[in-house]
PDB file of C-alpha atoms in Angstrom:
ATOM      1  CA  MET T   4       0.000   0.000   0.000  1.00 95.00           C
ATOM      2  CA  ILE T   5       1.044   3.574  -0.678  1.00 95.00           C
ATOM      3  CA  LEU T   6      -0.067   6.365   1.647  1.00 95.00           C
ATOM      4  CA  VAL T   7       0.154   9.921   0.382  1.00 95.00           C
ATOM      5  CA  GLN T   8      -0.162  12.375   3.229  1.00 95.00           C
ATOM      6  CA  TRP T   9       0.038  16.120   3.549  1.00 92.00           C
ATOM      7  CA  SER T  10      -0.553  18.560   6.315  1.00 92.00           C
ATOM      8  CA  CYS T  11      -1.515  22.151   5.505  1.00 93.00           C
ATOM      9  CA  GLU T  12      -3.107  25.227   6.992  1.00 93.00           C
ATOM     10  CA  VAL T  13      -6.351  26.757   5.813  1.00 94.00           C
ATOM     11  CA  PRO T  14      -7.369  30.285   6.866  1.00 94.00           C
ATOM     12  CA  GLN T  15     -10.037  30.258   9.579  1.00 92.00           C
ATOM     13  CA  GLU T  16     -12.520  32.154   7.411  1.00 95.00           C
ATOM     14  CA  LYS T  17     -12.182  29.488   4.676  1.00 94.00           C
ATOM     15  CA  LEU T  18     -12.300  26.466   7.002  1.00 91.00           C
ATOM     16  CA  GLU T  19     -16.024  25.673   6.858  1.00 92.00           C
ATOM     17  CA  SER T  20     -16.249  25.973   3.083  1.00 95.00           C
ATOM     18  CA  PHE T  21     -13.075  23.872   2.699  1.00 94.00           C
ATOM     19  CA  LEU T  22     -14.528  21.096   4.885  1.00 92.00           C
ATOM     20  CA  ASN T  23     -17.673  21.090   2.773  1.00 93.00           C
ATOM     21  CA  TYR T  24     -15.604  21.000  -0.428  1.00 94.00           C
ATOM     22  CA  ALA T  25     -13.422  18.166   0.890  1.00 93.00           C
ATOM     23  CA  LYS T  26     -16.436  16.057   1.832  1.00 93.00           C
ATOM     24  CA  ASN T  27     -18.622  16.724  -1.196  1.00 94.00           C
ATOM     25  CA  ARG T  28     -16.098  17.235  -3.997  1.00 93.00           C
ATOM     26  CA  LEU T  29     -12.551  16.101  -3.128  1.00 93.00           C
ATOM     27  CA  LYS T  30     -13.393  12.731  -1.544  1.00 95.00           C
ATOM     28  CA  PRO T  31     -15.623  11.513  -4.421  1.00 95.00           C
ATOM     29  CA  PHE T  32     -13.226  12.979  -6.991  1.00 93.00           C
ATOM     30  CA  TYR T  33     -10.128  11.269  -5.572  1.00 94.00           C
ATOM     31  CA  GLU T  34     -11.936   7.983  -4.987  1.00 94.00           C
ATOM     32  CA  THR T  35     -13.197   7.875  -8.587  1.00 92.00           C
ATOM     33  CA  HIS T  36      -9.721   8.679  -9.949  1.00 91.00           C
ATOM     34  CA  GLY T  37      -7.893   5.662  -8.506  1.00 91.00           C
ATOM     35  CA  CYS T  38      -7.508   6.457  -4.811  1.00 95.00           C
ATOM     36  CA  LEU T  39      -8.774   3.632  -2.579  1.00 97.00           C
ATOM     37  CA  ARG T  40      -9.596   5.940   0.315  1.00 96.00           C
ATOM     38  CA  HIS T  41      -9.451   9.678   1.045  1.00 96.00           C
ATOM     39  CA  GLU T  42      -9.513  10.944   4.631  1.00 95.00           C
ATOM     40  CA  LEU T  43      -9.217  14.331   6.276  1.00 93.00           C
ATOM     41  CA  PHE T  44      -8.123  14.863   9.891  1.00 90.00           C
ATOM     42  CA  PHE T  45      -7.917  17.850  12.208  1.00 85.00           C
ATOM     43  CA  PRO T  46      -5.991  18.093  15.496  1.00 80.00           C
ATOM     44  CA  MET T  47      -7.766  16.901  18.593  1.00 75.00           C
ATOM     45  CA  ILE T  48      -7.450  19.018  21.702  1.00 74.00           C
ATOM     46  CA  THR T  49      -6.659  16.992  24.771  1.00 74.00           C
ATOM     47  CA  ASP T  50      -5.170  17.696  28.187  1.00 79.00           C
ATOM     48  CA  LYS T  51      -2.950  14.652  27.817  1.00 76.00           C
ATOM     49  CA  LYS T  52       0.385  15.170  26.073  1.00 75.00           C
ATOM     50  CA  TYR T  53       1.704  11.850  24.849  1.00 76.00           C
ATOM     51  CA  PHE T  54       4.976  13.109  23.414  1.00 74.00           C
ATOM     52  CA  PRO T  55       7.009  16.271  23.983  1.00 68.00           C
ATOM     53  CA  TYR T  56       6.896  16.920  20.220  1.00 65.00           C
ATOM     54  CA  GLN T  57       3.137  16.411  19.891  1.00 62.00           C
ATOM     55  CA  ILE T  58       1.668  18.203  16.888  1.00 62.00           C
ATOM     56  CA  SER T  59       0.349  21.704  17.366  1.00 63.00           C
ATOM     57  CA  GLU T  60      -3.294  22.060  18.290  1.00 66.00           C
ATOM     58  CA  ASN T  61      -3.692  24.673  15.561  1.00 71.00           C
ATOM     59  CA  LYS T  62      -7.278  23.960  14.484  1.00 77.00           C
ATOM     60  CA  ASN T  63      -6.592  25.430  11.043  1.00 85.00           C
ATOM     61  CA  ARG T  64      -3.970  22.756  10.292  1.00 88.00           C
ATOM     62  CA  TYR T  65      -5.326  19.567   8.799  1.00 90.00           C
ATOM     63  CA  THR T  66      -3.880  16.291   7.547  1.00 92.00           C
ATOM     64  CA  GLU T  67      -5.168  14.733   4.356  1.00 95.00           C
ATOM     65  CA  GLN T  68      -4.481  11.117   3.383  1.00 96.00           C
ATOM     66  CA  LEU T  69      -4.923   9.204   0.131  1.00 96.00           C
ATOM     67  CA  LEU T  70      -4.432   5.439   0.031  1.00 97.00           C
ATOM     68  CA  PHE T  71      -3.381   3.522  -3.098  1.00 97.00           C
ATOM     69  CA  LYS T  72      -2.906  -0.190  -3.775  1.00 95.00           C
ATOM     70  CA  ASP T  73       0.650   0.225  -5.074  1.00 94.00           C
ATOM     71  CA  LEU T  74       3.088   2.689  -6.622  1.00 92.00           C
ATOM     72  CA  LYS T  75       1.834   1.912 -10.135  1.00 94.00           C
ATOM     73  CA  ASP T  76      -1.701   2.992  -9.152  1.00 95.00           C
ATOM     74  CA  PHE T  77      -0.416   6.151  -7.496  1.00 94.00           C
ATOM     75  CA  ASN T  78       1.633   7.049 -10.595  1.00 95.00           C
ATOM     76  CA  LYS T  79      -1.407   6.522 -12.872  1.00 94.00           C
ATOM     77  CA  PHE T  80      -3.499   8.685 -10.534  1.00 93.00           C
ATOM     78  CA  TYR T  81      -0.888  11.441 -10.511  1.00 92.00           C
ATOM     79  CA  GLU T  82      -0.433  11.399 -14.299  1.00 93.00           C
ATOM     80  CA  ARG T  83      -4.186  11.569 -14.811  1.00 90.00           C
ATOM     81  CA  ILE T  84      -4.495  14.536 -12.433  1.00 89.00           C
ATOM     82  CA  GLU T  85      -1.704  16.355 -14.275  1.00 90.00           C
ATOM     83  CA  LYS T  86      -3.250  15.798 -17.736  1.00 91.00           C
ATOM     84  CA  GLU T  87      -6.980  16.374 -17.182  1.00 90.00           C
ATOM     85  CA  ARG T  88      -8.142  19.968 -17.292  1.00 90.00           C
ATOM     86  CA  ALA T  89     -11.173  19.142 -15.099  1.00 88.00           C
ATOM     87  CA  ALA T  90      -8.864  17.538 -12.527  1.00 89.00           C
ATOM     88  CA  GLN T  91      -6.656  20.631 -12.485  1.00 88.00           C
ATOM     89  CA  GLU T  92      -9.714  22.748 -11.694  1.00 90.00           C
ATOM     90  CA  VAL T  93     -10.652  20.510  -8.754  1.00 90.00           C
ATOM     91  CA  VAL T  94      -7.185  20.380  -7.169  1.00 89.00           C
ATOM     92  CA  GLY T  95      -6.410  23.971  -8.138  1.00 89.00           C
ATOM     93  CA  LYS T  96      -8.981  25.179  -5.626  1.00 91.00           C
ATOM     94  CA  TYR T  97      -6.651  24.268  -2.753  1.00 92.00           C
ATOM     95  CA  THR T  98      -4.642  27.417  -3.368  1.00 90.00           C
ATOM     96  CA  LYS T  99      -6.896  29.525  -5.588  1.00 91.00           C
ATOM     97  CA  GLU T 100     -10.113  29.386  -3.585  1.00 92.00           C
ATOM     98  CA  PHE T 101      -9.168  28.114  -0.119  1.00 94.00           C
ATOM     99  CA  GLU T 102      -5.702  29.702   0.181  1.00 94.00           C
ATOM    100  CA  ILE T 103      -4.153  26.494   1.555  1.00 92.00           C
ATOM    101  CA  ASN T 104      -0.578  27.139   2.676  1.00 93.00           C
ATOM    102  CA  ASN T 105       2.370  25.952   4.751  1.00 91.00           C
ATOM    103  CA  CYS T 106       2.143  22.338   3.520  1.00 92.00           C
ATOM    104  CA  ASN T 107       4.296  19.333   4.380  1.00 93.00           C
ATOM    105  CA  PHE T 108       4.083  16.282   2.091  1.00 93.00           C
ATOM    106  CA  LYS T 109       4.960  12.621   2.590  1.00 94.00           C
ATOM    107  CA  ILE T 110       4.675   9.552   0.393  1.00 94.00           C
ATOM    108  CA  LEU T 111       4.887   6.382   2.464  1.00 93.00           C
ATOM    109  CA  MET T 112       5.080   2.744   1.444  1.00 92.00           C
ATOM    110  CA  GLN T 113       3.830  -0.078   3.639  1.00 89.00           C
ATOM    111  CA  ALA T 114       6.633  -2.340   4.848  1.00 85.00           C
ATOM    112  CA  GLY T 115       6.499  -6.069   4.216  1.00 71.00           C
TER     113      GLY T 115
END
């Protein structure tokens, strides 16, 4: 399995509309373009600190995850997103409409 994960910030005034867009447009779009599962997470506020380096509780910072069967499927997905004009419009809204910024990306492969 391949897990593509990024963590970004969305301005507070754009947060509600971004959540709606992620649920109603991004999730179905990604999952019909080769992604097995799309998930969106926000920090949970808790009194308990498990690690000294625990992630910030900045409620505007989210983590998005896309799961793929293998690297071949991820590469096909990525190539399709790059080539399709309609796909560019969907993913282009991250920066153009929702002003997503300060992103950190990871591509992880399941061991074994």
